[in-house]
Amino acid sequence: MSKMNPPDFKMTLGGVDFSDPEMAKRVIEIEVENIADGPDYFKVMLDDRDEYFAGGGKIKEGDSAKIALGYVNESCIDLIEGDVTGVESFRREYRRKVYVIRGFDGMHRLTRGRHRRSWLDMKDSDVAAQLAGEASLGSECDDSGIIHPYIFQNNVTNLSFLYERARRCGFEVDCHGATLRFKKPELSDPVCKLIWDESNLPGGGSMGNRLLKRCQFSTSTLSQVDEVTVRSWDPDEKKEIIGKSSDIHGSTMGGKKTGPQYAAAGSPSLKIQISDQPVRSVEEAEKVAYSILNQRASNFMTGFGASEGDGTIKAGKSVDVSFVGSEIDGIYYVARANHILKVGAGPGNGYTTEFEIRRTGH
């Protein structure tokens, strides 16, 4: 492996600041999971052999949490800011007592309770901002454009409802700190390069380049289509509403062909029709068609693996995979990143980032 500085972290849980060396010594393991379709999650394991935490109520449910990971002499990168939602104590034979703190980012507040209500003459982005405010979150919302005469939330959580609305207009839902983001997906420049084999690492290692520890890639054309048509009915105008899309966001992402292009070989038709999505205009139908097409296209090529820890690898970002194989190398969208720091110098310890990535072509 490349020569790396020792792992480092910055963390506050409730009123406990782990920059204090005595507190830092108690940290056994830190895990932060960042995913594209749900609240981000964290777990911290602490040495509590003297019951400093369990007995003193130093960290409890409802406390705030903030975690950043990195390396000594490098900046630690913020990974999560949220709330403690549960604590746990356990003992195992011949081992010290361990205190475990678990929690989520601010999006978990949108999972509390189910609601049945409606909005008149509003945009999805305006509804998202309203729901963020109800959860004491700020909001960053791109303009979703279409004013809907009627929007109905049918006995589901606010988060499930937001995901439903986001999928219809091709948006993503995420939470950065205490701010809910309801925005168009952005195919950004790669945040880092994931490289197989140390001989390909420039200068024996540099910031922005991380060695892969393991990886697995696969393709599937089973769900690939090259055109989606959404059909609905306008009861006021008494006419059919039709919207189509064949535009794949991000094209091949560095590959030679898209999934639908590979699937076309030997297939009589790659077109599908959707008629169970109520829409009120051609523009809305086209947005729904575009969203469905790109959800399918993005799952053509998927990868799983782990690399040297890097806090820039987050859901919604892009990474550049290199020197794995000509059919694999290229730009990938990060669907999930799991950052794990195990304190110690022995085998299996250190900072690792596990990931799930995908792209539209190869």
XYZ file of N, CA and C in Angstrom, residues 139-246:
324
model
N -33.197 24.745 3.891
C -33.452 24.099 2.602
C -32.688 24.788 1.483
N -32.219 23.969 0.539
C -31.654 24.423 -0.729
C -32.394 23.656 -1.813
N -33.241 24.341 -2.543
C -34.100 23.677 -3.522
C -33.941 24.321 -4.892
N -33.630 23.500 -5.898
C -33.721 23.985 -7.269
C -35.194 24.153 -7.628
N -35.469 25.096 -8.511
C -36.845 25.323 -8.953
C -37.305 24.130 -9.783
N -38.331 23.422 -9.317
C -38.827 22.255 -10.056
C -39.696 22.643 -11.245
N -40.048 23.925 -11.348
C -40.679 24.435 -12.556
C -42.190 24.317 -12.622
N -42.717 23.124 -12.526
C -44.141 22.889 -12.773
C -44.970 23.211 -11.531
N -46.016 24.022 -11.713
C -46.981 24.289 -10.638
C -48.097 23.253 -10.744
N -48.233 22.430 -9.718
C -49.231 21.363 -9.731
C -50.547 21.868 -9.140
N -51.654 21.662 -9.831
C -52.948 22.075 -9.259
C -53.248 21.366 -7.938
N -52.734 20.114 -7.821
C -53.074 19.323 -6.629
C -51.952 18.329 -6.355
N -51.423 18.328 -5.136
C -50.419 17.359 -4.688
C -50.959 16.694 -3.428
N -50.885 15.360 -3.388
C -51.486 14.631 -2.267
C -50.456 13.724 -1.607
N -50.341 13.837 -0.296
C -49.506 12.944 0.511
C -50.436 11.953 1.201
N -50.286 10.673 0.852
C -51.265 9.666 1.274
C -50.704 8.742 2.361
N -50.718 9.219 3.606
C -50.364 8.397 4.769
C -48.973 7.772 4.653
N -47.987 8.583 4.284
C -46.595 8.137 4.245
C -45.749 9.147 5.006
N -44.519 8.757 5.337
C -43.622 9.689 6.015
C -43.246 10.823 5.068
N -42.818 11.930 5.638
C -42.401 13.061 4.808
C -41.225 12.692 3.913
N -40.311 11.835 4.420
C -39.158 11.459 3.608
C -39.574 10.590 2.429
N -40.432 9.608 2.658
C -40.919 8.776 1.551
C -41.649 9.624 0.515
N -42.423 10.585 0.990
C -43.163 11.467 0.093
C -42.205 12.323 -0.739
N -41.149 12.857 -0.099
C -40.179 13.675 -0.827
C -39.446 12.856 -1.885
N -39.093 11.616 -1.551
C -38.438 10.768 -2.546
C -39.365 10.506 -3.732
N -40.631 10.294 -3.467
C -41.604 10.083 -4.540
C -41.678 11.306 -5.455
N -41.763 12.497 -4.861
C -41.838 13.723 -5.664
C -40.526 13.966 -6.409
N -39.398 13.655 -5.761
C -38.102 13.859 -6.410
C -37.945 12.952 -7.625
N -38.354 11.704 -7.502
C -38.242 10.777 -8.631
C -39.073 11.250 -9.820
N -40.217 11.852 -9.557
C -41.089 12.303 -10.640
C -40.461 13.433 -11.448
N -39.672 14.268 -10.794
C -39.092 15.402 -11.532
C -37.587 15.244 -11.751
N -37.039 14.059 -11.460
C -35.626 13.808 -11.714
C -34.696 14.506 -10.751
N -35.148 14.755 -9.528
C -34.331 15.432 -8.521
C -33.733 14.416 -7.547
N -32.824 14.909 -6.691
C -32.244 14.123 -5.611
C -32.555 14.790 -4.282
N -32.683 13.982 -3.242
C -32.929 14.480 -1.889
C -31.733 14.108 -1.029
N -31.186 15.095 -0.329
C -30.023 14.849 0.522
C -30.031 15.866 1.650
N -29.174 15.656 2.632
C -29.078 16.582 3.758
C -27.614 16.877 4.019
N -27.227 18.134 3.960
C -25.877 18.573 4.285
C -25.946 19.373 5.570
N -25.395 18.811 6.640
C -25.514 19.481 7.928
C -26.972 19.564 8.325
N -27.442 20.770 8.585
C -28.846 20.974 8.960
C -29.642 21.552 7.798
N -29.207 21.261 6.561
C -29.864 21.802 5.372
C -30.327 20.684 4.451
N -31.616 20.653 4.159
C -32.173 19.690 3.216
C -31.945 20.203 1.799
N -31.479 19.302 0.922
C -31.226 19.655 -0.472
C -32.195 18.874 -1.362
N -32.935 19.608 -2.177
C -33.884 19.042 -3.136
C -33.478 19.612 -4.484
N -32.607 18.875 -5.212
C -31.934 19.494 -6.343
C -31.778 18.519 -7.509
N -31.493 19.094 -8.680
C -31.179 18.294 -9.854
C -29.842 17.582 -9.629
N -29.696 16.342 -10.131
C -28.406 15.651 -9.991
C -27.340 16.352 -10.812
N -26.135 16.367 -10.300
C -25.020 17.000 -10.990
C -23.922 15.968 -11.207
N -23.519 15.766 -12.462
C -22.402 14.884 -12.762
C -21.127 15.708 -12.627
N -20.606 15.769 -11.408
C -19.472 16.634 -11.102
C -18.166 15.988 -11.545
N -17.093 16.772 -11.544
C -15.770 16.220 -11.799
C -15.427 15.222 -10.696
N -14.637 14.194 -10.998
C -14.292 13.197 -9.974
C -13.609 13.839 -8.772
N -14.004 13.405 -7.575
C -13.402 13.947 -6.353
C -12.073 13.278 -6.055
N -11.859 12.074 -6.591
C -10.573 11.402 -6.406
C -10.430 10.310 -7.457
N -9.217 9.783 -7.561
C -8.933 8.689 -8.484
C -8.660 7.429 -7.670
N -9.376 6.357 -7.986
C -9.196 5.068 -7.319
C -8.347 4.180 -8.217
N -7.169 3.786 -7.723
C -6.158 3.138 -8.550
C -5.858 1.734 -8.036
N -5.725 0.795 -8.979
C -5.332 -0.563 -8.625
C -3.834 -0.722 -8.869
N -3.101 -1.194 -7.861
C -1.673 -1.473 -7.970
C -0.847 -0.220 -7.687
N -0.040 -0.318 -6.662
C 0.757 0.824 -6.204
C 1.699 1.358 -7.272
N 2.096 0.514 -8.240
C 3.021 0.969 -9.279
C 2.401 2.036 -10.165
N 1.058 2.133 -10.154
C 0.372 3.144 -10.959
C 0.067 4.417 -10.182
N 0.497 4.475 -8.913
C 0.202 5.628 -8.078
C 1.275 6.681 -8.278
N 0.948 7.869 -8.791
C 1.953 8.894 -9.072
C 2.769 9.241 -7.837
N 4.088 9.174 -7.984
C 4.968 9.594 -6.895
C 4.829 8.756 -5.644
N 4.301 7.531 -5.747
C 4.145 6.682 -4.576
C 2.993 7.078 -3.690
N 2.119 7.943 -4.178
C 0.963 8.339 -3.366
C 0.826 9.837 -3.314
N -0.368 10.345 -3.502
C -0.606 11.782 -3.413
C -2.066 12.009 -3.083
N -2.359 13.214 -2.585
C -3.746 13.535 -2.288
C -4.550 13.501 -3.582
N -5.737 12.952 -3.525
C -6.566 12.825 -4.708
C -6.430 11.480 -5.380
N -5.461 10.652 -4.942
C -5.289 9.306 -5.459
C -5.336 8.324 -4.298
N -6.193 7.300 -4.411
C -6.303 6.300 -3.356
C -6.218 4.907 -3.966
N -5.507 4.021 -3.276
C -5.382 2.651 -3.736
C -6.640 1.852 -3.410
N -7.064 1.058 -4.374
C -8.161 0.127 -4.150
C -7.661 -1.076 -3.359
N -8.460 -1.535 -2.410
C -8.142 -2.743 -1.650
C -8.839 -3.963 -2.247
N -10.029 -3.748 -2.763
C -10.774 -4.812 -3.430
C -11.861 -4.159 -4.276
N -12.305 -4.843 -5.314
C -13.388 -4.296 -6.137
C -14.015 -5.403 -6.970
N -15.262 -5.201 -7.320
C -16.019 -6.140 -8.144
C -16.986 -5.339 -8.998
N -17.020 -5.629 -10.301
C -17.865 -4.884 -11.221
C -18.715 -5.848 -12.040
N -19.916 -5.408 -12.409
C -20.794 -6.238 -13.229
C -21.707 -5.353 -14.064
N -22.208 -5.924 -15.153
C -23.170 -5.221 -16.004
C -24.430 -6.072 -16.146
N -25.535 -5.409 -16.448
C -26.790 -6.111 -16.727
C -27.635 -5.262 -17.668
N -28.103 -5.889 -18.738
C -28.953 -5.183 -19.710
C -30.440 -5.479 -19.502
N -30.780 -6.246 -18.468
C -32.159 -6.719 -18.313
C -33.170 -5.593 -18.144
N -32.784 -4.505 -17.483
C -33.752 -3.421 -17.246
C -33.531 -2.226 -18.169
N -32.645 -2.384 -19.161
C -32.291 -1.255 -20.006
C -33.338 -0.994 -21.091
N -33.670 0.274 -21.282
C -34.580 0.712 -22.339
C -33.994 1.964 -22.983
N -34.381 2.230 -24.229
C -33.858 3.429 -24.887
C -34.906 4.523 -25.050
N -36.160 4.230 -24.681
C -37.194 5.262 -24.733
C -38.303 4.922 -23.745
N -38.741 5.933 -23.014
C -39.850 5.778 -22.078
C -40.966 6.731 -22.489
N -42.178 6.212 -22.569
C -43.355 7.024 -22.866
C -44.295 6.990 -21.667
N -44.680 8.151 -21.202
C -45.643 8.263 -20.104
C -46.967 8.755 -20.678
N -48.035 8.017 -20.398
C -49.368 8.371 -20.886
C -50.311 8.598 -19.711
N -51.128 9.619 -19.831
C -52.132 9.903 -18.810
C -53.334 10.558 -19.492
N -54.287 11.008 -18.681
C -55.524 11.575 -19.232
C -55.841 12.883 -18.527
N -56.167 13.902 -19.320
C -56.580 15.194 -18.787
C -58.104 15.214 -18.719
N -58.690 15.101 -17.511
C -60.156 15.038 -17.406
C -60.839 16.356 -17.745
N -60.128 17.464 -17.596
C -60.726 18.760 -17.916
C -60.805 18.979 -19.419
N -59.683 18.696 -20.112
C -59.636 18.904 -21.557
C -60.143 17.693 -22.337
N -60.355 16.581 -21.608
C -60.827 15.348 -22.247
C -59.878 14.922 -23.380
N -58.592 14.880 -23.071
C -57.624 14.441 -24.072
C -56.450 13.736 -23.398
N -55.750 12.952 -24.214
C -54.617 12.178 -23.706
C -53.387 13.065 -23.545
N -52.602 12.786 -22.514
C -51.328 13.468 -22.280
C -50.218 12.464 -22.548
N -49.276 12.818 -23.421
C -48.181 11.920 -23.789
C -46.854 12.658 -23.643
N -45.922 12.054 -22.934
C -44.577 12.600 -22.801
C -43.552 11.507 -23.016
N -42.484 11.813 -23.761
C -41.457 10.815 -24.075
C -40.074 11.331 -23.692
N -39.148 10.382 -23.470
C -37.750 10.745 -23.248
C -36.843 9.622 -23.738
N -35.776 10.016 -24.418
C -34.721 9.082 -24.824
C -33.350 9.667 -24.499
